[in-house]
Amino acid sequence: MRIGMIGTGLMGFPMAMRLLETGYPVIVYNRTTSKVEPLREAGATVAGTPQGLIATSDCILLMLTNQDAIESVLFRSEFQSFLSGKTVISMGTISPTDSKTIQKEILKAGGNYLEAPVLGSIPEAKAGTLQIMVGSTEAQFDQWLNLLKFLGEPKYIGEVGSAAALKLALNQLIASLTTAFALSLNFVQQQGVDLELFMDILRKSALYAPTFDKKLQRMLEENYENPNFPTKHLLKDTNLFLQEAVKMGLNASSLAGVKAILEATQKLGKSNDDYSALFTTIKP
């Protein structure tokens, strides 16, 4: 079976490498060609165009930023005929609405579609321990389970749209928890509270989340280089969640405040830095 991977950025690259290590024939495409050269050296076939990748792959994995990026590589008229009989698995973070729209277009072209967004970052992608949330039919889940197992731990969530919704709900927690922690950390620093005492009490309480310790040193050092998840991507996912939540009639005003902090962080030039850079935005 020939597996195509479109998008070999922060997450797509280690996922493609993982598939190569397990022996799958992998075809890769990325707009920035320099990002695929190490994969070529590892044994991947490099496609010059999305059309070429689609034509020579049985299953196409998408690790792309948003719906616009997906539409640009799948829904140009000259690519449509190549989708017939192919299975497309979207593994990036998009909205439930967008995922359902993409499904309709792929079905119209004679292809098959499922969503499988992942929770985890570069270390989990390298180790094959990503949590993979699958939105599909049960038959599709069974059909592609063995492939997805090489990348992590697949869980069947429900029909298309349900896994995308779950992933956005989790990423909303990333944004909200990190902002809340950064605010409290700034507050106790300014008040002269011993940080070790603060963290010791926090770790022993029901308020604690492991992400706090994962981001603590970055925040204290204000070192946001080499991100596993950059600010611009968390802002994109926060916007997607807000769009869906507003349509549902949810009161998401608390997240609107988080969005404003992420936007301010981008304006500080930290768009490509680790999202924990929002700590600096909060800092007086």
PDB file of C-alpha atoms in Angstrom:
ATOM      1  CA  MET A   1       0.000   0.000   0.000  1.00  0.00           C
ATOM      2  CA  ARG A   2       1.379   3.387  -1.005  1.00  0.00           C
ATOM      3  CA  ILE A   3       0.906   6.105   1.601  1.00  0.00           C
ATOM      4  CA  GLY A   4       1.043   9.762   0.595  1.00  0.00           C
ATOM      5  CA  MET A   5       1.800  12.513   3.108  1.00  0.00           C
ATOM      6  CA  ILE A   6       0.948  16.085   2.147  1.00  0.00           C
ATOM      7  CA  GLY A   7       2.463  18.555   4.593  1.00  0.00           C
ATOM      8  CA  THR A   8       5.812  17.730   6.192  1.00  0.00           C
ATOM      9  CA  GLY A   9       6.099  20.530   8.739  1.00  0.00           C
ATOM     10  CA  LEU A  10       6.545  20.231  12.503  1.00  0.00           C
ATOM     11  CA  MET A  11       4.221  17.210  12.812  1.00  0.00           C
ATOM     12  CA  GLY A  12       4.035  15.846   9.273  1.00  0.00           C
ATOM     13  CA  PHE A  13       7.798  15.305   9.074  1.00  0.00           C
ATOM     14  CA  PRO A  14       8.167  12.974  12.110  1.00  0.00           C
ATOM     15  CA  MET A  15       4.938  11.176  11.176  1.00  0.00           C
ATOM     16  CA  ALA A  16       6.235  10.481   7.665  1.00  0.00           C
ATOM     17  CA  MET A  17       9.565   9.350   9.116  1.00  0.00           C
ATOM     18  CA  ARG A  18       7.723   7.030  11.488  1.00  0.00           C
ATOM     19  CA  LEU A  19       5.870   5.393   8.580  1.00  0.00           C
ATOM     20  CA  LEU A  20       9.136   4.948   6.688  1.00  0.00           C
ATOM     21  CA  GLU A  21      10.639   3.237   9.719  1.00  0.00           C
ATOM     22  CA  THR A  22       7.761   0.761   9.801  1.00  0.00           C
ATOM     23  CA  GLY A  23       8.352  -0.195   6.158  1.00  0.00           C
ATOM     24  CA  TYR A  24       5.517   1.567   4.356  1.00  0.00           C
ATOM     25  CA  PRO A  25       6.254   2.979   0.901  1.00  0.00           C
ATOM     26  CA  VAL A  26       5.769   6.699   1.537  1.00  0.00           C
ATOM     27  CA  ILE A  27       5.319   9.495  -0.997  1.00  0.00           C
ATOM     28  CA  VAL A  28       5.660  13.046   0.322  1.00  0.00           C
ATOM     29  CA  TYR A  29       4.837  16.532  -0.882  1.00  0.00           C
ATOM     30  CA  ASN A  30       5.501  19.887   0.715  1.00  0.00           C
ATOM     31  CA  ARG A  31       5.378  23.363  -0.802  1.00  0.00           C
ATOM     32  CA  THR A  32       8.795  24.096   0.748  1.00  0.00           C
ATOM     33  CA  THR A  33      10.919  21.472  -0.989  1.00  0.00           C
ATOM     34  CA  SER A  34      13.840  21.712   1.454  1.00  0.00           C
ATOM     35  CA  LYS A  35      11.613  20.166   4.139  1.00  0.00           C
ATOM     36  CA  VAL A  36      11.312  16.883   2.219  1.00  0.00           C
ATOM     37  CA  GLU A  37      14.999  16.287   1.431  1.00  0.00           C
ATOM     38  CA  PRO A  38      15.736  14.395   4.688  1.00  0.00           C
ATOM     39  CA  LEU A  39      12.694  12.216   3.944  1.00  0.00           C
ATOM     40  CA  ARG A  40      14.014  11.503   0.445  1.00  0.00           C
ATOM     41  CA  GLU A  41      17.313  10.454   2.008  1.00  0.00           C
ATOM     42  CA  ALA A  42      15.400   8.171   4.382  1.00  0.00           C
ATOM     43  CA  GLY A  43      13.701   6.416   1.459  1.00  0.00           C
ATOM     44  CA  ALA A  44      10.574   8.431   0.700  1.00  0.00           C
ATOM     45  CA  THR A  45       9.522   9.242  -2.835  1.00  0.00           C
ATOM     46  CA  VAL A  46       9.176  12.997  -3.314  1.00  0.00           C
ATOM     47  CA  ALA A  47       6.279  14.174  -5.480  1.00  0.00           C
ATOM     48  CA  GLY A  48       6.757  17.392  -7.402  1.00  0.00           C
ATOM     49  CA  THR A  49       3.057  18.304  -7.206  1.00  0.00           C
ATOM     50  CA  PRO A  50       0.025  17.365  -5.111  1.00  0.00           C
ATOM     51  CA  GLN A  51      -1.465  15.939  -8.301  1.00  0.00           C
ATOM     52  CA  GLY A  52       1.491  13.585  -8.661  1.00  0.00           C
ATOM     53  CA  LEU A  53       1.203  12.433  -5.057  1.00  0.00           C
ATOM     54  CA  ILE A  54      -2.538  11.802  -5.282  1.00  0.00           C
ATOM     55  CA  ALA A  55      -2.160   9.861  -8.531  1.00  0.00           C
ATOM     56  CA  THR A  56       0.466   7.500  -7.105  1.00  0.00           C
ATOM     57  CA  SER A  57      -0.914   6.991  -3.571  1.00  0.00           C
ATOM     58  CA  ASP A  58      -3.603   4.636  -2.275  1.00  0.00           C
ATOM     59  CA  CYS A  59      -4.155   6.619   0.935  1.00  0.00           C
ATOM     60  CA  ILE A  60      -3.373  10.314   1.366  1.00  0.00           C
ATOM     61  CA  LEU A  61      -2.611  11.684   4.847  1.00  0.00           C
ATOM     62  CA  LEU A  62      -3.051  15.430   5.248  1.00  0.00           C
ATOM     63  CA  MET A  63      -1.099  17.334   7.879  1.00  0.00           C
ATOM     64  CA  LEU A  64      -1.991  20.826   6.734  1.00  0.00           C
ATOM     65  CA  THR A  65      -2.670  24.055   8.622  1.00  0.00           C
ATOM     66  CA  ASN A  66      -6.278  24.791   7.698  1.00  0.00           C
ATOM     67  CA  GLN A  67      -9.166  24.267   5.288  1.00  0.00           C
ATOM     68  CA  ASP A  68      -7.736  26.716   2.752  1.00  0.00           C
ATOM     69  CA  ALA A  69      -4.513  24.726   2.548  1.00  0.00           C
ATOM     70  CA  ILE A  70      -6.480  21.494   2.124  1.00  0.00           C
ATOM     71  CA  GLU A  71      -8.665  22.950  -0.615  1.00  0.00           C
ATOM     72  CA  SER A  72      -5.629  24.293  -2.471  1.00  0.00           C
ATOM     73  CA  VAL A  73      -4.111  20.810  -2.796  1.00  0.00           C
ATOM     74  CA  LEU A  74      -7.274  18.716  -3.233  1.00  0.00           C
ATOM     75  CA  PHE A  75      -9.976  20.735  -4.914  1.00  0.00           C
ATOM     76  CA  ARG A  76      -8.339  22.354  -7.883  1.00  0.00           C
ATOM     77  CA  SER A  77     -10.211  21.138 -10.953  1.00  0.00           C
ATOM     78  CA  GLU A  78      -7.196  19.360 -12.434  1.00  0.00           C
ATOM     79  CA  PHE A  79      -6.830  17.224  -9.285  1.00  0.00           C
ATOM     80  CA  GLN A  80     -10.447  16.114  -8.931  1.00  0.00           C
ATOM     81  CA  SER A  81     -10.290  13.103 -11.265  1.00  0.00           C
ATOM     82  CA  PHE A  82      -7.326  11.705  -9.332  1.00  0.00           C
ATOM     83  CA  LEU A  83      -9.336  11.432  -6.089  1.00  0.00           C
ATOM     84  CA  SER A  84     -11.621   8.681  -7.389  1.00  0.00           C
ATOM     85  CA  GLY A  85     -11.030   5.490  -5.423  1.00  0.00           C
ATOM     86  CA  LYS A  86      -8.564   7.168  -3.033  1.00  0.00           C
ATOM     87  CA  THR A  87      -8.875   7.511   0.735  1.00  0.00           C
ATOM     88  CA  VAL A  88      -8.021  10.874   2.279  1.00  0.00           C
ATOM     89  CA  ILE A  89      -7.321  11.103   6.020  1.00  0.00           C
ATOM     90  CA  SER A  90      -7.146  14.623   7.457  1.00  0.00           C
ATOM     91  CA  MET A  91      -4.912  14.615  10.552  1.00  0.00           C
ATOM     92  CA  GLY A  92      -4.530  18.349  11.208  1.00  0.00           C
ATOM     93  CA  THR A  93      -6.811  20.538  13.299  1.00  0.00           C
ATOM     94  CA  ILE A  94      -9.797  21.921  11.406  1.00  0.00           C
ATOM     95  CA  SER A  95     -13.353  22.735  12.437  1.00  0.00           C
ATOM     96  CA  PRO A  96     -16.183  20.154  12.352  1.00  0.00           C
ATOM     97  CA  THR A  97     -17.941  22.299   9.755  1.00  0.00           C
ATOM     98  CA  ASP A  98     -14.884  22.399   7.505  1.00  0.00           C
ATOM     99  CA  SER A  99     -14.287  18.656   7.900  1.00  0.00           C
ATOM    100  CA  LYS A 100     -17.822  17.849   6.803  1.00  0.00           C
ATOM    101  CA  THR A 101     -17.466  20.174   3.801  1.00  0.00           C
ATOM    102  CA  ILE A 102     -14.240  18.446   2.758  1.00  0.00           C
ATOM    103  CA  GLN A 103     -15.918  15.052   3.152  1.00  0.00           C
ATOM    104  CA  LYS A 104     -18.736  16.076   0.796  1.00  0.00           C
ATOM    105  CA  GLU A 105     -16.301  17.267  -1.862  1.00  0.00           C
ATOM    106  CA  ILE A 106     -14.189  14.123  -1.705  1.00  0.00           C
ATOM    107  CA  LEU A 107     -17.235  11.860  -1.848  1.00  0.00           C
ATOM    108  CA  LYS A 108     -18.461  13.858  -4.854  1.00  0.00           C
ATOM    109  CA  ALA A 109     -15.130  13.151  -6.569  1.00  0.00           C
ATOM    110  CA  GLY A 110     -15.506   9.417  -5.897  1.00  0.00           C
ATOM    111  CA  GLY A 111     -13.054   9.217  -2.998  1.00  0.00           C
ATOM    112  CA  ASN A 112     -13.336   8.306   0.674  1.00  0.00           C
ATOM    113  CA  TYR A 113     -12.668  10.547   3.646  1.00  0.00           C
ATOM    114  CA  LEU A 114     -12.087  10.290   7.355  1.00  0.00           C
ATOM    115  CA  GLU A 115     -10.698  12.663   9.953  1.00  0.00           C
ATOM    116  CA  ALA A 116      -8.030  11.627  12.420  1.00  0.00           C
ATOM    117  CA  PRO A 117      -6.671  14.677  14.297  1.00  0.00           C
ATOM    118  CA  VAL A 118      -3.909  13.970  16.778  1.00  0.00           C
ATOM    119  CA  LEU A 119      -3.129  15.037  20.331  1.00  0.00           C
ATOM    120  CA  GLY A 120       0.546  15.229  21.152  1.00  0.00           C
ATOM    121  CA  SER A 121       3.557  16.946  19.710  1.00  0.00           C
ATOM    122  CA  ILE A 122       6.887  16.170  18.063  1.00  0.00           C
ATOM    123  CA  PRO A 123       8.208  13.692  20.713  1.00  0.00           C
ATOM    124  CA  GLU A 124       4.986  11.648  20.546  1.00  0.00           C
ATOM    125  CA  ALA A 125       5.013  11.740  16.739  1.00  0.00           C
ATOM    126  CA  LYS A 126       8.559  10.390  16.707  1.00  0.00           C
ATOM    127  CA  ALA A 127       7.726   7.661  19.214  1.00  0.00           C
ATOM    128  CA  GLY A 128       4.423   6.686  17.602  1.00  0.00           C
ATOM    129  CA  THR A 129       2.452   7.479  20.750  1.00  0.00           C
ATOM    130  CA  LEU A 130       0.106  10.189  19.486  1.00  0.00           C
ATOM    131  CA  GLN A 131      -3.511  10.033  20.624  1.00  0.00           C
ATOM    132  CA  ILE A 132      -5.479   9.762  17.387  1.00  0.00           C
ATOM    133  CA  MET A 133      -9.168  10.677  17.371  1.00  0.00           C
ATOM    134  CA  VAL A 134     -11.019   9.190  14.421  1.00  0.00           C
ATOM    135  CA  GLY A 135     -14.221  10.496  12.872  1.00  0.00           C
ATOM    136  CA  SER A 136     -15.513   8.064  10.257  1.00  0.00           C
ATOM    137  CA  THR A 137     -17.766   5.092   9.792  1.00  0.00           C
ATOM    138  CA  GLU A 138     -16.928   2.079  11.952  1.00  0.00           C
ATOM    139  CA  ALA A 139     -16.000   0.159   8.804  1.00  0.00           C
ATOM    140  CA  GLN A 140     -13.483   2.849   7.815  1.00  0.00           C
ATOM    141  CA  PHE A 141     -12.023   2.826  11.301  1.00  0.00           C
ATOM    142  CA  ASP A 142     -11.490  -0.927  11.120  1.00  0.00           C
ATOM    143  CA  GLN A 143     -10.026  -0.661   7.614  1.00  0.00           C
ATOM    144  CA  TRP A 144      -7.359   1.891   8.550  1.00  0.00           C
ATOM    145  CA  LEU A 145      -6.730   0.893  12.170  1.00  0.00           C
ATOM    146  CA  ASN A 146      -3.466  -0.950  11.498  1.00  0.00           C
ATOM    147  CA  LEU A 147      -1.991   1.995   9.604  1.00  0.00           C
ATOM    148  CA  LEU A 148      -2.983   4.495  12.294  1.00  0.00           C
ATOM    149  CA  LYS A 149      -1.572   2.233  15.020  1.00  0.00           C
ATOM    150  CA  PHE A 150       1.913   2.838  13.654  1.00  0.00           C
ATOM    151  CA  LEU A 151       1.447   6.527  14.459  1.00  0.00           C
ATOM    152  CA  GLY A 152      -0.185   6.238  17.857  1.00  0.00           C
ATOM    153  CA  GLU A 153      -3.288   5.099  19.724  1.00  0.00           C
ATOM    154  CA  PRO A 154      -6.399   5.433  17.534  1.00  0.00           C
ATOM    155  CA  LYS A 155      -9.782   5.878  19.214  1.00  0.00           C
ATOM    156  CA  TYR A 156     -13.087   5.792  17.365  1.00  0.00           C
ATOM    157  CA  ILE A 157     -15.066   8.924  18.265  1.00  0.00           C
ATOM    158  CA  GLY A 158     -18.022   8.864  15.889  1.00  0.00           C
ATOM    159  CA  GLU A 159     -19.013  10.213  12.496  1.00  0.00           C
ATOM    160  CA  VAL A 160     -17.038  12.833  10.599  1.00  0.00           C
ATOM    161  CA  GLY A 161     -17.076  16.082  12.570  1.00  0.00           C
ATOM    162  CA  SER A 162     -17.039  14.481  16.016  1.00  0.00           C
ATOM    163  CA  ALA A 163     -13.269  13.953  16.169  1.00  0.00           C
ATOM    164  CA  ALA A 164     -12.619  17.452  14.822  1.00  0.00           C
ATOM    165  CA  ALA A 165     -14.883  18.833  17.568  1.00  0.00           C
ATOM    166  CA  LEU A 166     -13.090  16.853  20.269  1.00  0.00           C
ATOM    167  CA  LYS A 167      -9.681  18.063  19.065  1.00  0.00           C
ATOM    168  CA  LEU A 168     -10.830  21.698  19.155  1.00  0.00           C
ATOM    169  CA  ALA A 169     -12.215  21.188  22.667  1.00  0.00           C
ATOM    170  CA  LEU A 170      -8.823  19.899  23.804  1.00  0.00           C
ATOM    171  CA  ASN A 171      -6.912  22.716  22.124  1.00  0.00           C
ATOM    172  CA  GLN A 172      -9.247  25.225  23.772  1.00  0.00           C
ATOM    173  CA  LEU A 173      -8.019  23.785  27.068  1.00  0.00           C
ATOM    174  CA  ILE A 174      -4.405  24.247  25.973  1.00  0.00           C
ATOM    175  CA  ALA A 175      -5.066  27.928  25.327  1.00  0.00           C
ATOM    176  CA  SER A 176      -7.151  28.553  28.448  1.00  0.00           C
ATOM    177  CA  LEU A 177      -5.033  26.553  30.909  1.00  0.00           C
ATOM    178  CA  THR A 178      -1.757  28.044  29.688  1.00  0.00           C
ATOM    179  CA  THR A 179      -3.127  31.588  29.863  1.00  0.00           C
ATOM    180  CA  ALA A 180      -4.516  31.044  33.356  1.00  0.00           C
ATOM    181  CA  PHE A 181      -1.225  29.562  34.576  1.00  0.00           C
ATOM    182  CA  ALA A 182       0.830  32.362  33.007  1.00  0.00           C
ATOM    183  CA  LEU A 183      -1.400  34.944  34.705  1.00  0.00           C
ATOM    184  CA  SER A 184      -1.070  33.315  38.145  1.00  0.00           C
ATOM    185  CA  LEU A 185       2.681  32.851  37.703  1.00  0.00           C
ATOM    186  CA  ASN A 186       3.113  36.517  36.788  1.00  0.00           C
ATOM    187  CA  PHE A 187       0.919  37.529  39.721  1.00  0.00           C
ATOM    188  CA  VAL A 188       2.862  35.598  42.391  1.00  0.00           C
ATOM    189  CA  GLN A 189       6.173  36.799  40.924  1.00  0.00           C
ATOM    190  CA  GLN A 190       5.074  40.436  41.182  1.00  0.00           C
ATOM    191  CA  GLN A 191       3.801  39.853  44.732  1.00  0.00           C
ATOM    192  CA  GLY A 192       7.131  38.389  45.837  1.00  0.00           C
ATOM    193  CA  VAL A 193       5.801  34.890  46.576  1.00  0.00           C
ATOM    194  CA  ASP A 194       8.408  32.125  46.512  1.00  0.00           C
ATOM    195  CA  LEU A 195       7.865  30.286  43.206  1.00  0.00           C
ATOM    196  CA  GLU A 196       8.922  26.899  44.563  1.00  0.00           C
ATOM    197  CA  LEU A 197       6.326  27.183  47.321  1.00  0.00           C
ATOM    198  CA  PHE A 198       3.693  28.224  44.778  1.00  0.00           C
ATOM    199  CA  MET A 199       4.482  25.235  42.536  1.00  0.00           C
ATOM    200  CA  ASP A 200       4.701  22.807  45.469  1.00  0.00           C
ATOM    201  CA  ILE A 201       1.229  23.742  46.709  1.00  0.00           C
ATOM    202  CA  LEU A 202      -0.176  23.779  43.169  1.00  0.00           C
ATOM    203  CA  ARG A 203       1.234  20.305  42.357  1.00  0.00           C
ATOM    204  CA  LYS A 204      -0.443  18.833  45.447  1.00  0.00           C
ATOM    205  CA  SER A 205      -3.826  20.333  44.602  1.00  0.00           C
ATOM    206  CA  ALA A 206      -6.706  19.400  42.317  1.00  0.00           C
ATOM    207  CA  LEU A 207      -5.870  22.541  40.319  1.00  0.00           C
ATOM    208  CA  TYR A 208      -2.672  21.074  38.923  1.00  0.00           C
ATOM    209  CA  ALA A 209      -2.232  20.126  35.260  1.00  0.00           C
ATOM    210  CA  PRO A 210       1.027  18.554  33.989  1.00  0.00           C
ATOM    211  CA  THR A 211       1.226  21.163  31.226  1.00  0.00           C
ATOM    212  CA  PHE A 212       2.096  23.722  33.916  1.00  0.00           C
ATOM    213  CA  ASP A 213       5.433  22.048  34.624  1.00  0.00           C
ATOM    214  CA  LYS A 214       6.066  21.492  30.926  1.00  0.00           C
ATOM    215  CA  LYS A 215       5.844  25.229  30.309  1.00  0.00           C
ATOM    216  CA  LEU A 216       7.232  26.542  33.615  1.00  0.00           C
ATOM    217  CA  GLN A 217      10.912  26.717  32.640  1.00  0.00           C
ATOM    218  CA  ARG A 218      10.168  28.271  29.250  1.00  0.00           C
ATOM    219  CA  MET A 219       8.170  30.988  30.975  1.00  0.00           C
ATOM    220  CA  LEU A 220      10.716  31.668  33.709  1.00  0.00           C
ATOM    221  CA  GLU A 221      13.548  31.895  31.169  1.00  0.00           C
ATOM    222  CA  GLU A 222      11.321  33.517  28.512  1.00  0.00           C
ATOM    223  CA  ASN A 223      12.858  31.050  26.069  1.00  0.00           C
ATOM    224  CA  TYR A 224      10.306  30.191  23.422  1.00  0.00           C
ATOM    225  CA  GLU A 225      12.567  28.852  20.657  1.00  0.00           C
ATOM    226  CA  ASN A 226      12.198  25.439  18.946  1.00  0.00           C
ATOM    227  CA  PRO A 227       8.444  25.129  19.532  1.00  0.00           C
ATOM    228  CA  ASN A 228       6.466  21.910  19.358  1.00  0.00           C
ATOM    229  CA  PHE A 229       3.347  24.047  18.867  1.00  0.00           C
ATOM    230  CA  PRO A 230       3.753  27.697  17.784  1.00  0.00           C
ATOM    231  CA  THR A 231       1.613  30.631  18.864  1.00  0.00           C
ATOM    232  CA  LYS A 232       0.129  31.128  15.376  1.00  0.00           C
ATOM    233  CA  HIS A 233      -1.307  27.601  15.341  1.00  0.00           C
ATOM    234  CA  LEU A 234      -2.862  27.916  18.788  1.00  0.00           C
ATOM    235  CA  LEU A 235      -4.425  31.228  17.743  1.00  0.00           C
ATOM    236  CA  LYS A 236      -5.805  29.585  14.597  1.00  0.00           C
ATOM    237  CA  ASP A 237      -7.376  26.784  16.653  1.00  0.00           C
ATOM    238  CA  THR A 238      -8.754  29.254  19.199  1.00  0.00           C
ATOM    239  CA  ASN A 239     -10.452  31.154  16.379  1.00  0.00           C
ATOM    240  CA  LEU A 240     -11.916  27.916  15.003  1.00  0.00           C
ATOM    241  CA  PHE A 241     -13.305  26.981  18.416  1.00  0.00           C
ATOM    242  CA  LEU A 242     -14.811  30.439  18.875  1.00  0.00           C
ATOM    243  CA  GLN A 243     -16.484  30.331  15.450  1.00  0.00           C
ATOM    244  CA  GLU A 244     -18.111  26.988  16.231  1.00  0.00           C
ATOM    245  CA  ALA A 245     -19.032  27.955  19.802  1.00  0.00           C
ATOM    246  CA  VAL A 246     -20.740  31.188  18.696  1.00  0.00           C
ATOM    247  CA  LYS A 247     -22.785  29.271  16.111  1.00  0.00           C
ATOM    248  CA  MET A 248     -23.903  26.935  18.909  1.00  0.00           C
ATOM    249  CA  GLY A 249     -24.935  29.818  21.142  1.00  0.00           C
ATOM    250  CA  LEU A 250     -22.288  29.136  23.802  1.00  0.00           C
ATOM    251  CA  ASN A 251     -21.025  31.984  25.969  1.00  0.00           C
ATOM    252  CA  ALA A 252     -17.324  31.878  25.078  1.00  0.00           C
ATOM    253  CA  SER A 253     -16.391  35.339  26.329  1.00  0.00           C
ATOM    254  CA  SER A 254     -13.626  33.912  28.529  1.00  0.00           C
ATOM    255  CA  LEU A 255     -11.926  32.482  25.443  1.00  0.00           C
ATOM    256  CA  ALA A 256     -12.266  35.802  23.624  1.00  0.00           C
ATOM    257  CA  GLY A 257      -9.910  37.213  26.271  1.00  0.00           C
ATOM    258  CA  VAL A 258      -7.439  34.398  25.624  1.00  0.00           C
ATOM    259  CA  LYS A 259      -7.653  35.132  21.902  1.00  0.00           C
ATOM    260  CA  ALA A 260      -6.753  38.780  22.560  1.00  0.00           C
ATOM    261  CA  ILE A 261      -3.658  37.701  24.507  1.00  0.00           C
ATOM    262  CA  LEU A 262      -2.588  35.344  21.698  1.00  0.00           C
ATOM    263  CA  GLU A 263      -3.087  38.115  19.149  1.00  0.00           C
ATOM    264  CA  ALA A 264      -0.964  40.457  21.262  1.00  0.00           C
ATOM    265  CA  THR A 265       1.707  37.757  21.482  1.00  0.00           C
ATOM    266  CA  GLN A 266       1.800  37.575  17.689  1.00  0.00           C
ATOM    267  CA  LYS A 267       2.192  41.362  17.513  1.00  0.00           C
ATOM    268  CA  LEU A 268       5.282  41.010  19.703  1.00  0.00           C
ATOM    269  CA  GLY A 269       6.823  38.993  16.867  1.00  0.00           C
ATOM    270  CA  LYS A 270       6.317  35.623  18.558  1.00  0.00           C
ATOM    271  CA  SER A 271       4.052  34.049  15.949  1.00  0.00           C
ATOM    272  CA  ASN A 272       6.490  31.193  15.290  1.00  0.00           C
ATOM    273  CA  ASP A 273       7.604  30.825  18.906  1.00  0.00           C
ATOM    274  CA  ASP A 274       6.210  28.357  21.421  1.00  0.00           C
ATOM    275  CA  TYR A 275       2.767  29.420  22.574  1.00  0.00           C
ATOM    276  CA  SER A 276       4.020  29.739  26.149  1.00  0.00           C
ATOM    277  CA  ALA A 277       5.305  33.125  24.902  1.00  0.00           C
ATOM    278  CA  LEU A 278       1.925  34.478  26.012  1.00  0.00           C
ATOM    279  CA  PHE A 279       3.581  34.663  29.441  1.00  0.00           C
ATOM    280  CA  THR A 280       5.642  37.616  28.166  1.00  0.00           C
ATOM    281  CA  THR A 281       2.524  39.319  26.827  1.00  0.00           C
ATOM    282  CA  ILE A 282       0.911  39.175  30.271  1.00  0.00           C
ATOM    283  CA  LYS A 283       4.066  40.379  32.021  1.00  0.00           C
ATOM    284  CA  PRO A 284       3.981  44.092  32.977  1.00  0.00           C
TER     285      PRO A 284
END
